[in-house]
PDB file of C-alpha atoms in Angstrom:
ATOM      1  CA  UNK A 326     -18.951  33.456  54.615  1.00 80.00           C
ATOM      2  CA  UNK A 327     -17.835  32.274  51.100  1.00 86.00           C
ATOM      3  CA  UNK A 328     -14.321  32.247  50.894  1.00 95.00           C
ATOM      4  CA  UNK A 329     -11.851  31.279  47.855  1.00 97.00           C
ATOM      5  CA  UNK A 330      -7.805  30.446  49.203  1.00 97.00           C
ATOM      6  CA  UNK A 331      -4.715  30.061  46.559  1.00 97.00           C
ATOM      7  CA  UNK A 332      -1.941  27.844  47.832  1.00 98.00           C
ATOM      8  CA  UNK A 333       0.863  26.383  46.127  1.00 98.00           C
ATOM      9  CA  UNK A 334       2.492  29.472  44.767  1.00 97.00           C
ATOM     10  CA  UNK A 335       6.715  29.342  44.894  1.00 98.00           C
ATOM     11  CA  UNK A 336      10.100  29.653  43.375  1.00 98.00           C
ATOM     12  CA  UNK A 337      10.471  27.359  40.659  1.00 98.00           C
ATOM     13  CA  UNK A 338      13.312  27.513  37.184  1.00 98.00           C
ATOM     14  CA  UNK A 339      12.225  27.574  33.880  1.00 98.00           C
ATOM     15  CA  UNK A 340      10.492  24.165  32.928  1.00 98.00           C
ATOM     16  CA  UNK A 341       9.749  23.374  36.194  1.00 98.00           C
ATOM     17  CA  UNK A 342       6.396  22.582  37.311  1.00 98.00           C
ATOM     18  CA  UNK A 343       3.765  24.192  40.235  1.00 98.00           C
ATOM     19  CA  UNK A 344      -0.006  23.000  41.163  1.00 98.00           C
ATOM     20  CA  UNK A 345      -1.888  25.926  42.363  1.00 98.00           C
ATOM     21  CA  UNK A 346      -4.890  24.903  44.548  1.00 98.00           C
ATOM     22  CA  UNK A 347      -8.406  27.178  45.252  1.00 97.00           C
ATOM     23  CA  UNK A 348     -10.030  25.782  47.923  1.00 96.00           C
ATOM     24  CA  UNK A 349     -13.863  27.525  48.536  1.00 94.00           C
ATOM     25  CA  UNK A 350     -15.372  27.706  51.649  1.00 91.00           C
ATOM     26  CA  UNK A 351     -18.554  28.794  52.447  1.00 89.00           C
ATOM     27  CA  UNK A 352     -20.898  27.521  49.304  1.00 85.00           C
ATOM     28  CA  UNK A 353     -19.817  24.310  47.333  1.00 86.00           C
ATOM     29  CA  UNK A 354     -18.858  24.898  43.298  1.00 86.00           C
ATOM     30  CA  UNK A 355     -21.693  23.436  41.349  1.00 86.00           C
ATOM     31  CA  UNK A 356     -23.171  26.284  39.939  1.00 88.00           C
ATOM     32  CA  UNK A 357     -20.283  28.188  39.464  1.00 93.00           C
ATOM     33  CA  UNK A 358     -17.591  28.763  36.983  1.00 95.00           C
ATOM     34  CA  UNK A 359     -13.766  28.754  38.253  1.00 96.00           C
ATOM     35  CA  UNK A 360     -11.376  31.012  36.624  1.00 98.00           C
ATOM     36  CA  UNK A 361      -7.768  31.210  37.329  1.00 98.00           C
ATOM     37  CA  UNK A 362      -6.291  35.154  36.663  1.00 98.00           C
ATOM     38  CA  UNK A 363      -2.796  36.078  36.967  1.00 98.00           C
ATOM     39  CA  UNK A 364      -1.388  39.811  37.265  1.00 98.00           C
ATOM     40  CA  UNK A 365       2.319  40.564  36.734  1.00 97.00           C
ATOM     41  CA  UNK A 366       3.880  43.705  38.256  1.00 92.00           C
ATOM     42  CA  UNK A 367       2.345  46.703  36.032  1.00 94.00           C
ATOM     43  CA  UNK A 368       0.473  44.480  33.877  1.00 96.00           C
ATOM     44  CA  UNK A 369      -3.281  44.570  33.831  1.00 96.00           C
ATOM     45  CA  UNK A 370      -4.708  41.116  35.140  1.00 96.00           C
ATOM     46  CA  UNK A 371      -5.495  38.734  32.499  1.00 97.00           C
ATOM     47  CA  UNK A 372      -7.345  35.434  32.331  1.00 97.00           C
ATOM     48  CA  UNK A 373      -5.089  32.029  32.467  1.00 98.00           C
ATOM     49  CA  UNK A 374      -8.087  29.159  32.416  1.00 98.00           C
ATOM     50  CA  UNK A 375     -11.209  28.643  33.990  1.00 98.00           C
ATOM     51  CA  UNK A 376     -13.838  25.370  34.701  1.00 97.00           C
ATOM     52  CA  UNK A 377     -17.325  25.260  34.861  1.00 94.00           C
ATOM     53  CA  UNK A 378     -18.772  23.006  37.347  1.00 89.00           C
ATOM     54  CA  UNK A 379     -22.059  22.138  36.140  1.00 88.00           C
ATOM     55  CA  UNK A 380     -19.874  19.790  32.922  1.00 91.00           C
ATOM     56  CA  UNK A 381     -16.399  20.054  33.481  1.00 93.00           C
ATOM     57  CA  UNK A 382     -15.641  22.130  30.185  1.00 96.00           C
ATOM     58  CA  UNK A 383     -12.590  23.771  30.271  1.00 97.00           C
ATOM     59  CA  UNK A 384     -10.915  26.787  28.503  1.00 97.00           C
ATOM     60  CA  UNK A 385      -7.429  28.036  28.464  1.00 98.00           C
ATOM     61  CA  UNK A 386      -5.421  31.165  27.628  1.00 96.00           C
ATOM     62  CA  UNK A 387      -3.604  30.803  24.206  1.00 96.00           C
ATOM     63  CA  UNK A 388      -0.113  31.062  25.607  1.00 95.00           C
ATOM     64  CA  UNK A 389      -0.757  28.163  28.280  1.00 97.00           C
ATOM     65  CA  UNK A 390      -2.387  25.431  26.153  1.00 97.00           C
ATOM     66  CA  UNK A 391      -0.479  22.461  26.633  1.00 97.00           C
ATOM     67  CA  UNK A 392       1.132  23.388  29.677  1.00 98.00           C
ATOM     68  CA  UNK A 393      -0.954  24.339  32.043  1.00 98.00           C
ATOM     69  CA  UNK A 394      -4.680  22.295  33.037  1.00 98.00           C
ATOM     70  CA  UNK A 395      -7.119  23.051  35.223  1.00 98.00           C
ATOM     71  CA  UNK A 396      -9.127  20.366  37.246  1.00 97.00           C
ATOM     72  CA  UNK A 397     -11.640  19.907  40.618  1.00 95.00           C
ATOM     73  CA  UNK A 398     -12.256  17.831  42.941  1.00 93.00           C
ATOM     74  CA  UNK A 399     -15.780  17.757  43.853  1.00 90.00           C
ATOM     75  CA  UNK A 400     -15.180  15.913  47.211  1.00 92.00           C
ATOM     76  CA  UNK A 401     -12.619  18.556  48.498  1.00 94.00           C
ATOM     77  CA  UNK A 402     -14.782  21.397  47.164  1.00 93.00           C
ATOM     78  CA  UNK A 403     -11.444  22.556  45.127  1.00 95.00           C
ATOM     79  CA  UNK A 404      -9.796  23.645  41.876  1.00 96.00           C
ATOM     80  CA  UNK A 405      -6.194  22.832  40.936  1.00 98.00           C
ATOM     81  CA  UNK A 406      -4.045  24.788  38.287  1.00 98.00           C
ATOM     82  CA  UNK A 407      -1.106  22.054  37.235  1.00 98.00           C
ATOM     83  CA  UNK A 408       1.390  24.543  35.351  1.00 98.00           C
ATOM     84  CA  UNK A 409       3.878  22.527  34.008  1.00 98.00           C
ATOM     85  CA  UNK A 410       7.227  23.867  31.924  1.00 98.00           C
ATOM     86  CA  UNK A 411       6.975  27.266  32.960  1.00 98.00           C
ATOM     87  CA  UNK A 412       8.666  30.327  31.682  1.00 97.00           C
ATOM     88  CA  UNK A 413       9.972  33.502  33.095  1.00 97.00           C
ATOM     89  CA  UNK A 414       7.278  35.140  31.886  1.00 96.00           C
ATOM     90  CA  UNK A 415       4.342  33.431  33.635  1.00 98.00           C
ATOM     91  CA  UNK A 416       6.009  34.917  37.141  1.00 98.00           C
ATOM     92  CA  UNK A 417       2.965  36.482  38.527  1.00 98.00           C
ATOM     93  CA  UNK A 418       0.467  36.743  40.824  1.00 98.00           C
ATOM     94  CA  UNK A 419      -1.918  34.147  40.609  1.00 98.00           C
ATOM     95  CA  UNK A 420      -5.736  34.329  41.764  1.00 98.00           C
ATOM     96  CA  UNK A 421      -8.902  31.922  41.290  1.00 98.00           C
ATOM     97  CA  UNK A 422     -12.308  33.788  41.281  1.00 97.00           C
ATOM     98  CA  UNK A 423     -15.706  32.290  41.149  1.00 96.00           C
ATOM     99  CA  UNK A 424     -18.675  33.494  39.355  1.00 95.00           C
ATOM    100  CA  UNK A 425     -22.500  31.973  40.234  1.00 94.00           C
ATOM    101  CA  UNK A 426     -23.593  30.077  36.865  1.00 91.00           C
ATOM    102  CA  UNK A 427     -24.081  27.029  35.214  1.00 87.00           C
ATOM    103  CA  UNK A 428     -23.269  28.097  31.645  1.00 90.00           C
ATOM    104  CA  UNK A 429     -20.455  30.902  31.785  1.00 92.00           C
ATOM    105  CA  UNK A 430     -17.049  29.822  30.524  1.00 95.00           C
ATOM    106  CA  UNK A 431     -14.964  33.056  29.994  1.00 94.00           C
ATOM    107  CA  UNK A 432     -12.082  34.737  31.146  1.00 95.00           C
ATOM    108  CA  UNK A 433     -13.646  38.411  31.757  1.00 93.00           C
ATOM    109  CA  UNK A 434     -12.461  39.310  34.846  1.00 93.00           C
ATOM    110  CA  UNK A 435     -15.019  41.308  35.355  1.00 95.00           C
ATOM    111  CA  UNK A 436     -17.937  38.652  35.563  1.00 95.00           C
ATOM    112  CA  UNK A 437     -16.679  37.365  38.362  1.00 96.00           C
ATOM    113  CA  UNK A 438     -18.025  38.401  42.065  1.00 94.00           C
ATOM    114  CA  UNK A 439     -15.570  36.473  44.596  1.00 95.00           C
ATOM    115  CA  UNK A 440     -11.593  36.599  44.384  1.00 97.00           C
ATOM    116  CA  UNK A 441      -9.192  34.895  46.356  1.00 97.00           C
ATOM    117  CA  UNK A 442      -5.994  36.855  48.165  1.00 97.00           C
ATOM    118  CA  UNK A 443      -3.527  35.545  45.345  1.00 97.00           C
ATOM    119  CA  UNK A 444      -0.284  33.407  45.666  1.00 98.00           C
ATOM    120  CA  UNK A 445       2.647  34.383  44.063  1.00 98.00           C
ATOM    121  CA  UNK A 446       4.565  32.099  41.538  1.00 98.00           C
ATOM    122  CA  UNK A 447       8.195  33.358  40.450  1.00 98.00           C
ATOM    123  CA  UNK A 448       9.897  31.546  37.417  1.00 98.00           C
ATOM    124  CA  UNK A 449      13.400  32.328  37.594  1.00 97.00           C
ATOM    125  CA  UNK A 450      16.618  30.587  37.614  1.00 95.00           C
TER     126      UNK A 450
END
């Protein structure tokens, strides 16, 4: 059964750092794209960053360039989400979702079929 798990969510201050792992289960990631979505309390969800397997590329919400980066690891069939100097408002819900191709690089959270059960990352001192 395929299967996406966040870990790594927490309780960190302003400019303090998290890594958010997705491990899949299930199906390995190389035709899929990786996106990382966040949803604060009555906010709509909205796209953070997202990988695609089949190269590597890489694309990033405006407001996290430079802070945050997304990476895999092919052996451990997993995507990471280093967030580095964090702000208040980044406290959200975090989920990674997976979407079957080898060319899609977007942040529409609608294009993608399988969601993980979200970990929750607080910035607050």
């Amino acid at each position: 059964q395929l299967q996406l798990v966040e870990s790594g969510g927490g309780l960190v201050q302003p400019g303090g750092s998290l890594r958010l792992s997705c491990a899949a289960s299930g199906f390995t990631l190389d035709y899929y794209a990786i996106g990382w979505f966040r949803q604060a309390p009555g906010k709509e969800r909205e796209g953070v960053s997202c990988i695609r397997w089949s190269d590597g590329s890489t694309y990033y919400k405006d407001s996290v360039k430079g802070r945050f980066t997304i990476s895999r690891d092919n052996a451990k069939n997993t995507v990471y989400l280093q967030m580095n100097s964090l702000k208040p408002e980044d406290t959200a819900v975090y989920y990674c979702a997976a979407v079957r191709s080898s060319w899609y690089l977007g942040l529409g959270p609608n294009e993608y079929d399988y969601w993980g059960q979200g970990t929750q990352v607080t910035v607050s001192s």
